[in-house]
CSV table of C-alpha atoms in Angstrom, one decimal:
chain,number,residue,atom,x,y,z
V,1,MET,CA,-5.9,12.7,-1.7
V,2,LYS,CA,-2.6,12.5,0.1
V,3,PRO,CA,-0.5,9.9,-1.7
V,4,ALA,CA,1.5,10.5,-4.8
V,5,PRO,CA,-0.1,8.9,-7.9
V,6,PHE,CA,0.6,5.2,-8.6
V,7,ASP,CA,-0.7,2.4,-10.8
V,8,TYR,CA,-2.5,-0.5,-9.2
V,9,VAL,CA,-2.4,-4.1,-10.3
V,10,LYS,CA,-4.0,-7.1,-8.6
V,11,PRO,CA,-2.5,-10.3,-10.0
V,12,ALA,CA,-4.6,-13.5,-9.9
V,13,SER,CA,-1.7,-15.9,-9.5
V,14,LEU,CA,1.7,-15.9,-7.8
V,15,GLU,CA,3.4,-16.5,-11.2
V,16,GLU,CA,1.7,-13.3,-12.5
V,17,ALA,CA,2.7,-11.4,-9.3
V,18,LEU,CA,6.4,-12.5,-9.7
V,19,GLU,CA,6.4,-11.5,-13.4
V,20,LEU,CA,5.1,-8.0,-12.4
V,21,ARG,CA,7.7,-7.8,-9.7
V,22,ARG,CA,10.4,-8.8,-12.2
V,23,ARG,CA,9.2,-6.2,-14.7
V,24,HIS,CA,8.7,-3.3,-12.2
V,25,GLY,CA,11.4,-4.1,-9.7
V,26,ALA,CA,12.5,-1.1,-7.5
V,27,GLU,CA,9.6,0.9,-9.0
V,28,SER,CA,7.0,-1.4,-7.4
V,29,ALA,CA,5.6,-1.9,-3.9
V,30,ILE,CA,3.9,-5.1,-2.7
V,31,LEU,CA,0.6,-4.4,-1.0
V,32,ALA,CA,-0.4,-7.0,1.6
V,33,GLY,CA,-2.4,-5.7,4.6
V,34,GLY,CA,-1.4,-2.2,3.9
V,35,GLN,CA,-1.4,-1.1,7.5
V,36,SER,CA,2.1,0.4,7.3
V,37,LEU,CA,2.5,0.8,3.5
V,38,VAL,CA,-0.7,2.9,3.0
V,39,PRO,CA,0.1,5.3,5.9
V,40,ASP,CA,3.6,5.7,4.4
V,41,PHE,CA,1.9,6.6,1.1
V,42,ASN,CA,-0.5,9.0,2.9
V,43,GLN,CA,2.4,10.8,4.6
V,44,ARG,CA,4.5,10.7,1.4
V,45,LEU,CA,7.2,8.9,3.3
V,46,ARG,CA,7.2,6.6,0.3
V,47,SER,CA,6.0,6.6,-3.3
V,48,THR,CA,6.0,4.1,-6.0
V,49,GLU,CA,5.0,3.7,-9.7
V,50,THR,CA,3.2,0.4,-9.3
V,51,VAL,CA,1.4,-1.1,-6.4
V,52,ILE,CA,1.1,-4.9,-6.7
V,53,ASP,CA,-1.8,-6.0,-4.6
V,54,ILE,CA,-1.2,-9.7,-3.5
V,55,ASN,CA,-4.4,-10.0,-1.5
V,56,GLY,CA,-5.9,-12.1,-4.4
V,57,LEU,CA,-3.3,-14.8,-3.9
V,58,SER,CA,-5.2,-17.4,-1.8
V,59,ALA,CA,-2.2,-19.7,-1.9
V,60,LEU,CA,-0.4,-17.2,0.4
V,61,SER,CA,-3.1,-17.1,3.1
V,62,SER,CA,-3.1,-20.6,4.5
V,63,ILE,CA,-1.7,-21.7,7.9
V,64,GLU,CA,-0.6,-25.3,7.6
V,65,GLU,CA,1.1,-27.9,9.7
V,66,SER,CA,3.9,-30.4,8.7
V,67,GLN,CA,5.8,-32.8,10.8
V,68,ASP,CA,8.3,-30.3,12.4
V,69,MET,CA,6.9,-26.9,11.6
V,70,ILE,CA,3.9,-24.7,10.9
V,71,SER,CA,3.9,-22.7,7.7
V,72,LEU,CA,2.2,-19.3,7.6
V,73,GLY,CA,1.3,-17.9,4.2
V,74,ALA,CA,2.7,-14.3,3.9
V,75,ILE,CA,-0.8,-12.8,3.9
V,76,SER,CA,-2.0,-14.6,7.0
V,77,ARG,CA,-3.8,-11.8,8.9
V,78,TYR,CA,-2.9,-11.0,12.6
V,79,ARG,CA,-6.4,-11.9,13.5
V,80,GLU,CA,-6.2,-15.3,11.8
V,81,ILE,CA,-2.9,-16.1,13.6
V,82,GLU,CA,-4.3,-14.9,16.9
V,83,THR,CA,-7.2,-17.3,16.6
V,84,SER,CA,-5.4,-20.2,15.0
V,85,ALA,CA,-5.5,-23.4,17.0
V,86,LEU,CA,-2.3,-24.6,15.2
V,87,VAL,CA,-0.4,-21.4,16.3
V,88,ALA,CA,-1.7,-21.7,19.8
V,89,GLU,CA,-0.4,-25.2,20.1
V,90,HIS,CA,2.8,-25.1,18.2
V,91,ALA,CA,4.0,-21.4,18.3
V,92,PRO,CA,2.4,-19.9,21.4
V,93,LEU,CA,4.9,-17.0,21.3
V,94,LEU,CA,3.1,-15.6,18.2
V,95,LYS,CA,-0.2,-15.8,20.0
V,96,MET,CA,1.2,-13.9,23.0
V,97,ALA,CA,2.6,-11.1,20.9
V,98,ILE,CA,-0.3,-10.4,18.6
V,99,PRO,CA,-2.7,-8.7,21.1
V,100,GLU,CA,0.1,-6.0,21.5
V,101,ILE,CA,0.0,-5.2,17.8
V,102,GLY,CA,-2.2,-2.2,16.9
V,103,SER,CA,-6.0,-1.9,17.3
V,104,PRO,CA,-8.2,-4.9,16.5
V,105,ALA,CA,-9.2,-3.0,13.4
V,106,ILE,CA,-5.6,-3.0,12.3
V,107,ARG,CA,-5.2,-6.7,13.2
V,108,ASN,CA,-8.2,-7.6,11.0
V,109,ARG,CA,-6.1,-6.4,8.0
V,110,GLY,CA,-2.4,-6.5,8.8
V,111,THR,CA,-0.3,-9.5,7.7
V,112,ILE,CA,2.7,-11.4,9.1
V,113,GLY,CA,4.5,-11.1,5.7
V,114,GLY,CA,3.8,-7.3,5.7
V,115,SER,CA,5.2,-6.9,9.2
V,116,VAL,CA,8.3,-8.9,8.3
V,117,SER,CA,8.9,-7.1,5.0
V,118,MET,CA,8.4,-3.6,6.5
V,119,ALA,CA,11.1,-4.4,9.2
V,120,ASP,CA,9.9,-1.7,11.5
V,121,PRO,CA,12.4,-1.7,14.4
V,122,GLY,CA,9.5,-1.4,16.9
V,123,ALA,CA,7.6,-4.4,15.4
V,124,GLU,CA,6.7,-7.4,17.5
V,125,LEU,CA,6.7,-10.3,15.0
V,126,PRO,CA,10.2,-9.9,13.5
V,127,ALA,CA,11.6,-10.3,17.0
V,128,CYS,CA,9.4,-13.3,17.7
V,129,LEU,CA,10.3,-15.0,14.5
V,130,CYS,CA,14.1,-14.5,15.2
V,131,ALA,CA,13.5,-16.0,18.7
V,132,LEU,CA,11.7,-19.0,17.3
V,133,GLY,CA,14.4,-19.6,14.6
V,134,ALA,CA,11.9,-19.1,11.7
V,135,ASN,CA,12.8,-19.3,8.0
V,136,PHE,CA,11.3,-17.2,5.2
V,137,GLU,CA,10.6,-18.2,1.7
V,138,LEU,CA,11.5,-15.5,-0.9
V,139,ALA,CA,10.3,-16.1,-4.4
V,140,ARG,CA,11.3,-14.5,-7.7
V,141,ALA,CA,10.2,-15.4,-11.2
V,142,GLY,CA,11.5,-19.0,-11.8
V,143,SER,CA,13.2,-19.5,-8.4
V,144,LYS,CA,12.9,-19.5,-4.7
V,145,ARG,CA,15.3,-19.3,-1.7
V,146,MET,CA,15.0,-19.8,2.0
V,147,ILE,CA,16.6,-17.4,4.5
V,148,ALA,CA,16.8,-17.6,8.3
V,149,ALA,CA,14.9,-14.8,10.2
V,150,GLN,CA,18.1,-13.5,11.9
V,151,ASN,CA,19.8,-13.0,8.5
V,152,PHE,CA,16.8,-11.3,6.9
V,153,PHE,CA,16.7,-8.1,8.9
V,154,THR,CA,19.6,-5.9,7.8
V,155,GLY,CA,18.7,-2.4,9.1
V,156,ARG,CA,16.0,0.0,10.0
V,157,TYR,CA,13.2,-0.8,7.5
V,158,GLU,CA,15.8,-2.8,5.5
V,159,THR,CA,15.8,-6.4,4.7
V,160,ALA,CA,17.5,-9.0,2.4
V,161,LEU,CA,14.5,-9.0,0.1
V,162,ASP,CA,15.5,-8.1,-3.4
V,163,ASN,CA,13.4,-5.7,-5.5
V,164,ASP,CA,12.3,-8.6,-7.8
V,165,GLU,CA,11.3,-10.9,-4.9
V,166,ILE,CA,8.2,-11.4,-2.9
V,167,LEU,CA,8.1,-12.9,0.6
V,168,THR,CA,5.7,-15.8,0.3
V,169,ARG,CA,5.9,-18.1,3.3
V,170,ILE,CA,7.1,-18.2,6.9
V,171,ASP,CA,8.1,-21.5,8.4
V,172,VAL,CA,8.1,-21.7,12.2
V,173,PRO,CA,9.6,-24.8,14.0
V,174,LYS,CA,7.1,-26.4,16.3
V,175,ASN,CA,7.5,-25.9,20.0
V,176,ARG,CA,9.6,-28.8,21.5
V,177,VAL,CA,9.1,-30.5,24.8
V,178,GLY,CA,10.1,-28.4,27.8
V,179,PHE,CA,10.4,-25.2,25.8
V,180,ARG,CA,8.7,-22.1,27.0
V,181,SER,CA,8.0,-18.7,25.5
V,182,ALA,CA,7.6,-15.3,27.1
V,183,PHE,CA,6.7,-12.0,25.5
V,184,HIS,CA,6.7,-8.6,27.1
V,185,GLU,CA,6.6,-5.0,25.9
V,186,ILE,CA,6.2,-1.5,27.2
V,187,ALA,CA,4.1,0.9,25.2
V,188,ARG,CA,2.2,4.1,26.2
V,189,ARG,CA,-1.1,2.4,25.3
V,190,LYS,CA,-2.0,-1.3,25.1
V,191,THR,CA,-1.9,-1.3,21.3
V,192,GLY,CA,0.6,1.5,20.9
V,193,TYR,CA,4.1,1.5,19.5
V,194,ALA,CA,6.5,-0.4,21.7
V,195,MET,CA,9.2,1.6,23.3
V,196,CYS,CA,11.0,-1.6,24.2
V,197,GLY,CA,10.0,-5.2,24.0
V,198,VAL,CA,11.3,-8.7,24.2
V,199,ALA,CA,10.5,-12.1,22.8
V,200,ALA,CA,12.1,-15.1,24.6
V,201,HIS,CA,12.0,-18.8,23.9
V,202,GLY,CA,14.1,-21.5,25.7
V,203,LYS,CA,14.1,-24.8,27.4
V,204,VAL,CA,13.1,-24.2,31.0
V,205,THR,CA,13.8,-26.7,33.8
V,206,HIS,CA,13.5,-26.2,37.6
V,207,GLN,CA,17.2,-25.4,37.7
V,208,SER,CA,18.0,-23.4,34.6
V,209,VAL,CA,17.1,-22.1,31.2
V,210,GLN,CA,19.0,-23.5,28.2
V,211,ASN,CA,18.9,-23.0,24.4
V,212,LEU,CA,17.6,-19.6,25.1
V,213,LYS,CA,16.8,-17.1,22.4
V,214,MET,CA,16.1,-13.7,23.8
V,215,VAL,CA,15.4,-11.0,21.1
V,216,PHE,CA,14.7,-7.3,21.9
V,217,PHE,CA,12.9,-4.9,19.7
V,218,GLY,CA,12.5,-1.1,19.9
V,219,THR,CA,16.0,-0.7,21.1
V,220,ASP,CA,18.2,-1.3,18.0
V,221,ASP,CA,17.8,-1.0,14.2
V,222,THR,CA,16.9,-4.6,13.9
V,223,PRO,CA,15.6,-7.3,16.2
V,224,MET,CA,18.5,-7.8,18.6
V,225,LEU,CA,19.6,-11.2,19.9
V,226,ALA,CA,21.0,-10.5,23.4
V,227,VAL,CA,23.9,-12.9,23.3
V,228,ASN,CA,25.7,-11.7,26.5
V,229,THR,CA,22.5,-11.6,28.5
V,230,ILE,CA,21.7,-15.1,27.3
V,231,SER,CA,25.0,-16.4,28.4
V,232,VAL,CA,24.6,-14.9,31.9
V,233,ILE,CA,21.2,-16.4,32.3
V,234,GLU,CA,22.2,-19.8,30.9
V,235,GLY,CA,25.2,-19.9,33.2
V,236,CYS,CA,23.2,-19.5,36.5
V,237,ALA,CA,20.5,-21.2,38.4
V,238,ILE,CA,17.2,-19.8,37.2
V,239,ASN,CA,16.3,-18.3,40.7
V,240,ASP,CA,19.8,-16.9,41.2
V,241,VAL,CA,20.7,-14.8,38.2
V,242,PRO,CA,23.0,-12.0,39.5
V,243,PRO,CA,21.3,-8.6,38.8
V,244,ALA,CA,24.5,-6.6,38.3
V,245,GLU,CA,25.8,-9.1,35.7
V,246,LEU,CA,22.5,-9.2,34.0
V,247,ASP,CA,22.3,-5.4,33.6
V,248,ALA,CA,26.0,-5.2,32.5
V,249,ALA,CA,25.3,-7.8,29.8
V,250,LEU,CA,22.2,-5.9,28.6
V,251,SER,CA,24.2,-2.7,28.3
V,252,GLU,CA,26.6,-4.5,26.0
V,253,ASP,CA,23.9,-6.2,23.9
V,254,LEU,CA,21.5,-3.3,23.3
V,255,HIS,CA,22.1,0.1,21.7
V,256,PRO,CA,19.0,2.2,22.2
V,257,SER,CA,19.0,5.9,21.1
V,258,ASP,CA,17.0,8.9,22.2
V,259,ASP,CA,13.9,9.9,20.3
V,260,THR,CA,10.6,11.7,20.9
V,261,HIS,CA,9.1,8.7,22.6
V,262,GLY,CA,11.8,8.3,25.2
V,263,SER,CA,15.5,8.5,26.0
V,264,ALA,CA,18.1,5.8,25.5
V,265,LYS,CA,18.4,5.6,29.3
V,266,LEU,CA,14.7,5.0,29.7
V,267,ARG,CA,14.7,2.2,27.0
V,268,MET,CA,17.6,0.5,28.7
V,269,HIS,CA,15.8,0.7,32.0
V,270,TYR,CA,12.8,-1.0,30.3
V,271,ALA,CA,15.0,-3.7,28.9
V,272,LYS,CA,16.2,-4.5,32.4
V,273,VAL,CA,12.7,-4.6,33.8
V,274,LEU,CA,11.4,-6.8,30.9
V,275,THR,CA,14.3,-9.2,31.3
V,276,ARG,CA,13.2,-9.7,34.9
V,277,ARG,CA,9.6,-10.2,33.9
V,278,VAL,CA,10.8,-12.9,31.4
V,279,LEU,CA,12.7,-14.7,34.1
V,280,ALA,CA,9.8,-14.5,36.6
V,281,GLN,CA,7.5,-15.9,33.9
V,282,PHE,CA,9.8,-18.8,33.2
V,283,VAL,CA,10.1,-19.6,37.0
V,284,SER,CA,6.3,-19.5,37.5
V,285,ALA,CA,5.6,-21.4,34.3
V,286,HIS,CA,7.8,-24.2,35.5
V,287,GLY,CA,6.2,-24.1,38.9
V,288,GLU,CA,2.8,-24.8,37.3
V,289,GLU,CA,3.8,-28.3,36.2
H,1,MET,CA,2.9,10.9,-13.6
H,2,THR,CA,-0.5,10.0,-14.8
H,3,THR,CA,-2.2,6.8,-13.6
H,4,GLU,CA,-5.1,4.9,-15.0
H,5,LYS,CA,-8.4,5.4,-13.2
H,6,ARG,CA,-10.3,2.2,-12.4
H,7,LEU,CA,-14.0,1.3,-12.3
H,8,ILE,CA,-14.9,-0.3,-8.9
H,9,SER,CA,-18.1,-1.7,-7.8
H,10,LEU,CA,-19.0,-2.6,-4.2
H,11,SER,CA,-21.9,-2.6,-1.8
H,12,VAL,CA,-22.0,0.3,0.7
H,13,ASN,CA,-24.7,0.1,3.4
H,14,GLY,CA,-26.5,-2.4,1.2
H,15,GLU,CA,-26.6,-0.3,-1.9
H,16,LEU,CA,-24.5,-1.3,-5.0
H,17,GLN,CA,-22.1,1.5,-6.0
H,18,ALA,CA,-20.0,1.7,-9.2
H,19,LYS,CA,-17.5,4.6,-9.5
H,20,ILE,CA,-14.4,5.4,-11.4
H,21,VAL,CA,-11.5,6.3,-9.0
H,22,GLU,CA,-7.8,6.9,-9.0
H,23,PRO,CA,-5.9,4.0,-7.4
H,24,ARG,CA,-4.4,6.4,-4.8
H,25,MET,CA,-7.8,7.3,-3.4
H,26,SER,CA,-8.4,5.9,0.1
H,27,LEU,CA,-11.6,4.2,1.0
H,28,ALA,CA,-12.2,7.0,3.6
H,29,ASP,CA,-11.9,9.7,0.9
H,30,PHE,CA,-14.1,7.6,-1.5
H,31,LEU,CA,-16.9,7.3,1.1
H,32,ARG,CA,-16.7,11.0,2.0
H,33,ILE,CA,-16.1,12.6,-1.5
H,34,GLU,CA,-17.6,10.2,-4.0
H,35,LEU,CA,-20.6,9.0,-1.9
H,36,GLU,CA,-20.9,12.0,0.4
H,37,LEU,CA,-21.0,9.7,3.5
H,38,THR,CA,-19.2,12.1,5.8
H,39,GLY,CA,-19.9,10.2,9.0
H,40,THR,CA,-16.6,8.4,8.4
H,41,HIS,CA,-14.2,10.9,9.8
H,42,VAL,CA,-10.6,11.5,8.6
H,43,GLY,CA,-8.2,12.2,11.4
H,44,CYS,CA,-4.6,11.1,11.3
H,45,GLU,CA,-4.7,9.2,7.9
H,46,SER,CA,-2.2,6.7,9.3
H,47,GLY,CA,-4.3,4.2,11.1
H,48,VAL,CA,-3.6,5.6,14.5
H,49,CYS,CA,-6.7,7.6,15.6
H,50,GLY,CA,-9.5,5.3,14.6
H,51,ALA,CA,-12.0,8.0,13.5
H,52,CYS,CA,-12.4,6.5,10.1
H,53,THR,CA,-13.3,3.0,11.3
H,54,VAL,CA,-15.8,1.2,9.1
H,55,ASN,CA,-16.9,-2.4,8.7
H,56,ILE,CA,-15.8,-4.4,5.7
H,57,ASN,CA,-17.3,-7.9,5.2
H,58,GLY,CA,-18.2,-8.1,8.9
H,59,GLN,CA,-14.8,-6.9,10.3
H,60,THR,CA,-13.8,-3.5,11.4
H,61,ALA,CA,-11.1,-1.8,9.3
H,62,ARG,CA,-9.5,1.6,9.0
H,63,ALA,CA,-10.8,3.3,5.9
H,64,CYS,CA,-7.7,5.6,5.7
H,65,THR,CA,-5.3,2.6,5.3
H,66,ILE,CA,-7.3,0.9,2.6
H,67,LEU,CA,-7.4,2.0,-1.0
H,68,ALA,CA,-10.8,2.2,-2.6
H,69,VAL,CA,-9.7,0.0,-5.4
H,70,GLN,CA,-9.0,-2.8,-2.8
H,71,VAL,CA,-12.6,-3.1,-1.7
H,72,GLU,CA,-13.9,-4.1,-5.2
H,73,GLY,CA,-16.8,-6.6,-4.6
H,74,ASP,CA,-16.8,-6.1,-0.8
H,75,GLU,CA,-19.6,-5.1,1.5
H,76,VAL,CA,-18.8,-1.9,3.4
H,77,THR,CA,-21.0,-0.6,6.3
H,78,THR,CA,-20.4,2.9,7.5
H,79,ILE,CA,-21.9,4.7,10.5
H,80,GLU,CA,-24.7,5.9,8.3
H,81,GLY,CA,-25.7,2.4,7.4
H,82,ALA,CA,-25.5,1.1,10.9
H,83,SER,CA,-27.5,4.0,12.2
H,84,GLU,CA,-30.2,3.5,9.6
H,85,SER,CA,-30.5,-0.2,10.3
H,86,GLY,CA,-30.6,0.4,14.0
H,87,GLU,CA,-28.2,-2.5,14.6
H,88,PHE,CA,-26.5,-0.7,17.6
H,89,ARG,CA,-29.2,1.8,18.5
H,90,ASP,CA,-28.7,0.8,22.1
H,91,LEU,CA,-25.0,1.8,22.0
H,92,GLN,CA,-25.9,5.1,20.4
H,93,ASP,CA,-28.5,5.8,23.1
H,94,ALA,CA,-26.1,4.8,25.8
H,95,PHE,CA,-23.4,7.1,24.5
H,96,HIS,CA,-25.9,9.9,24.4
H,97,ALA,CA,-27.3,9.2,27.9
H,98,ARG,CA,-23.9,9.0,29.5
H,99,ASN,CA,-22.4,12.0,27.6
H,100,ALA,CA,-19.8,9.7,26.0
H,101,LEU,CA,-19.3,12.2,23.3
H,102,GLN,CA,-18.7,15.9,23.2
H,103,CYS,CA,-17.5,17.1,19.8
H,104,GLY,CA,-18.5,13.8,18.2
H,105,PHE,CA,-15.4,13.4,15.9
H,106,CYS,CA,-14.4,10.0,17.3
H,107,THR,CA,-17.9,8.7,17.9
H,108,PRO,CA,-18.5,6.9,14.6
H,109,GLY,CA,-15.2,4.9,15.1
H,110,MET,CA,-15.9,4.3,18.8
H,111,LEU,CA,-19.3,2.9,17.9
H,112,MET,CA,-18.0,0.6,15.2
H,113,MET,CA,-15.4,-0.8,17.5
H,114,SER,CA,-17.7,-1.1,20.5
H,115,ALA,CA,-20.2,-3.0,18.3
H,116,GLU,CA,-17.6,-5.4,17.2
H,117,LEU,CA,-16.3,-5.9,20.7
H,118,LEU,CA,-19.8,-6.9,21.9
H,119,THR,CA,-20.3,-9.4,19.2
H,120,GLN,CA,-17.0,-11.1,20.1
H,121,ASN,CA,-17.3,-10.8,23.9
H,122,SER,CA,-20.7,-10.3,25.4
H,123,LYS,CA,-19.4,-9.7,28.9
H,124,PRO,CA,-16.2,-7.6,28.6
H,125,CYS,CA,-14.7,-6.2,31.8
H,126,ARG,CA,-13.7,-2.5,31.9
H,127,GLN,CA,-10.1,-3.4,31.1
H,128,GLU,CA,-11.1,-5.4,28.0
H,129,ILE,CA,-13.3,-2.5,26.8
H,130,ARG,CA,-10.4,-0.1,27.3
H,131,GLU,CA,-8.0,-2.4,25.4
H,132,TYR,CA,-10.4,-2.9,22.5
H,133,LEU,CA,-10.9,0.8,22.1
H,134,SER,CA,-7.3,1.8,22.8
H,135,GLY,CA,-6.6,2.4,19.1
H,136,ASN,CA,-9.4,5.0,19.0
H,137,TYR,CA,-8.5,8.5,20.2
H,138,CYS,CA,-11.0,10.8,22.0
H,139,ARG,CA,-9.7,14.2,23.0
H,140,CYS,CA,-12.8,15.3,24.8
H,141,THR,CA,-14.2,12.8,27.2
H,142,GLY,CA,-11.3,11.2,29.0
H,143,TYR,CA,-12.7,7.8,27.9
H,144,GLU,CA,-14.4,7.1,31.3
H,145,ALA,CA,-17.9,7.9,30.0
H,146,ILE,CA,-17.3,5.8,26.8
H,147,VAL,CA,-16.3,2.8,28.9
H,148,ASP,CA,-19.3,3.3,31.1
H,149,ALA,CA,-21.6,3.4,28.1
H,150,VAL,CA,-20.3,0.2,26.5
H,151,GLU,CA,-20.4,-1.5,29.9
H,152,THR,CA,-24.0,-0.5,30.4
H,153,VAL,CA,-25.0,-1.8,27.0
H,154,ALA,CA,-23.2,-5.1,27.7
H,155,GLN,CA,-25.1,-5.5,31.0
H,156,THR,CA,-28.4,-4.5,29.5
H,157,ARG,CA,-28.1,-6.9,26.6
H,158,ASN,CA,-27.1,-9.8,29.0
H,159,ALA,CA,-30.0,-9.0,31.3
H,160,ARG,CA,-32.3,-9.2,28.2
H,161,VAL,CA,-30.8,-12.5,27.2
H,162,GLY,CA,-31.3,-13.7,30.8
H,163,GLU,CA,-35.0,-12.8,30.7
H,164,GLN,CA,-35.5,-14.6,27.4
H,165,ASP,CA,-33.9,-17.7,28.9
H,166,ASP,CA,-36.4,-17.7,31.9
C-alpha cells in the first residue's frame, strides 16, 4: 500500500458532510471522483487524517436547468456532462473540452467539482468555467456563499475554498444568442496533460468578435484571462487581426515557464498557434449560418 | 497513526466477497492481495498507464485510483471474470492472432477498454480506437497491432449482425 494511513467516512447527507468538515478542517480531504486525489495519496504528495467521501450525496450529482443557467452538482461526472443534452445545448464549451480530459476510464469517475477544487494549472474545466463566467457555491455548516470562477483560483493547486467548506454546485450562464465557443489544446497524446490550451467564448458576427473571454491554461499558475489579446481581437475586423500585435499581446498576457514537458518558448508558440485556431474556428462557425 | 479497518462487501466477477480492509488500500491492491486476482496489473498507480483497468457497475475505471472501501455494494468485473464468461473472447482471440501483445502487462487493461469502446461505438474508425485507448500504455507493440485487432473484431461483429439481418 502506497498512501499514508487515513480514516474514511462516507456521510449520508450534506449536513453530515459539512459537520465533518467543520470538525476536521485542514486535517480532512474531500473525496469526489478521486482521479487526482488518490494518485496524490499514492505518490505521497499529499496525506490527510480523514477522507470525507461525498459520493453518497445524491443531491450533488444532478444537472439542472433554470431560466438563465444550468446548475451542475459538484459530483457530476465528466462522462455525465459529456453526454448531457442540457450541457450540449446551453454550455457547448464544456462538451468540447471534456473529450480532452484523461482516458474514458478516468472520465467515468472524475467530477467537475473535483477538477475545480484541485485547481491543477493544466486542467481544462477551470479555464472553461472562467471563460463562461460561471459561479461556484461553497457551503459550510450553517451557511453558503457564491464566488465567481475568476476569483476562485488563487494559485497553483490553490483556491478560495476554506478548510471547513465544500464546493457543492457550479452555475453556468446559458449560451446567449450569437455567442460562440471554441476550445483547443496541445498535448502529447489525445488524453494527455495539456502543455497549453485555450477556452474561448464570445459574440461572433461576420465583422468582429465582442464580449470575448479567452482563457489559457497550462501556461500560468491559474487559468489566465488574456486581457491584452482580447482587446486586440475585439478592436479589429475578425478576418484582419494583425499577427504581430496579437503575438505581442499574448507575450504580455501569459507567463509560461520551463518544465520537463516543454520550454516556456514552446508553450508561448503553442499559445500563438491556438489563438489562430480559435479565430479560424470563429470565422468558419459564422460562415456556416 | 492508526486507522480503523472497515468491513466491505461487494460482488467481484459475480461472487459476493466480504473482507476487512484498511481505508488506504486501493481497489487494485484489494483485488490482487486479498482476492489473489492478479490479472489486474499495477503499473503507475496514478491513473496514467491503464494497466489496472477494471469494470465497475458497467463502466471502466482505474482500480489504482479507487479505494477498496469506495466500492462497497458495487459489482466489479476483472479480466479473470470477463475471460471466464467469454464476453469478449473474440477480442482476446484477435489480440492473440494479430500479436497485439508481447509481454502482456498492458493486455488486461487494453481488453477492458476495447470491450467498452465496442459497446459504445460498434463501428469505430482507427482514429477513434487510438483515442479510446490513448490512456493505456503499451511499451512493446507500438500499438499498430492492437488497433488492428480491435478493428478486426468490430468488422467481424458487424458482419455477423449483417448476416443475422438478412
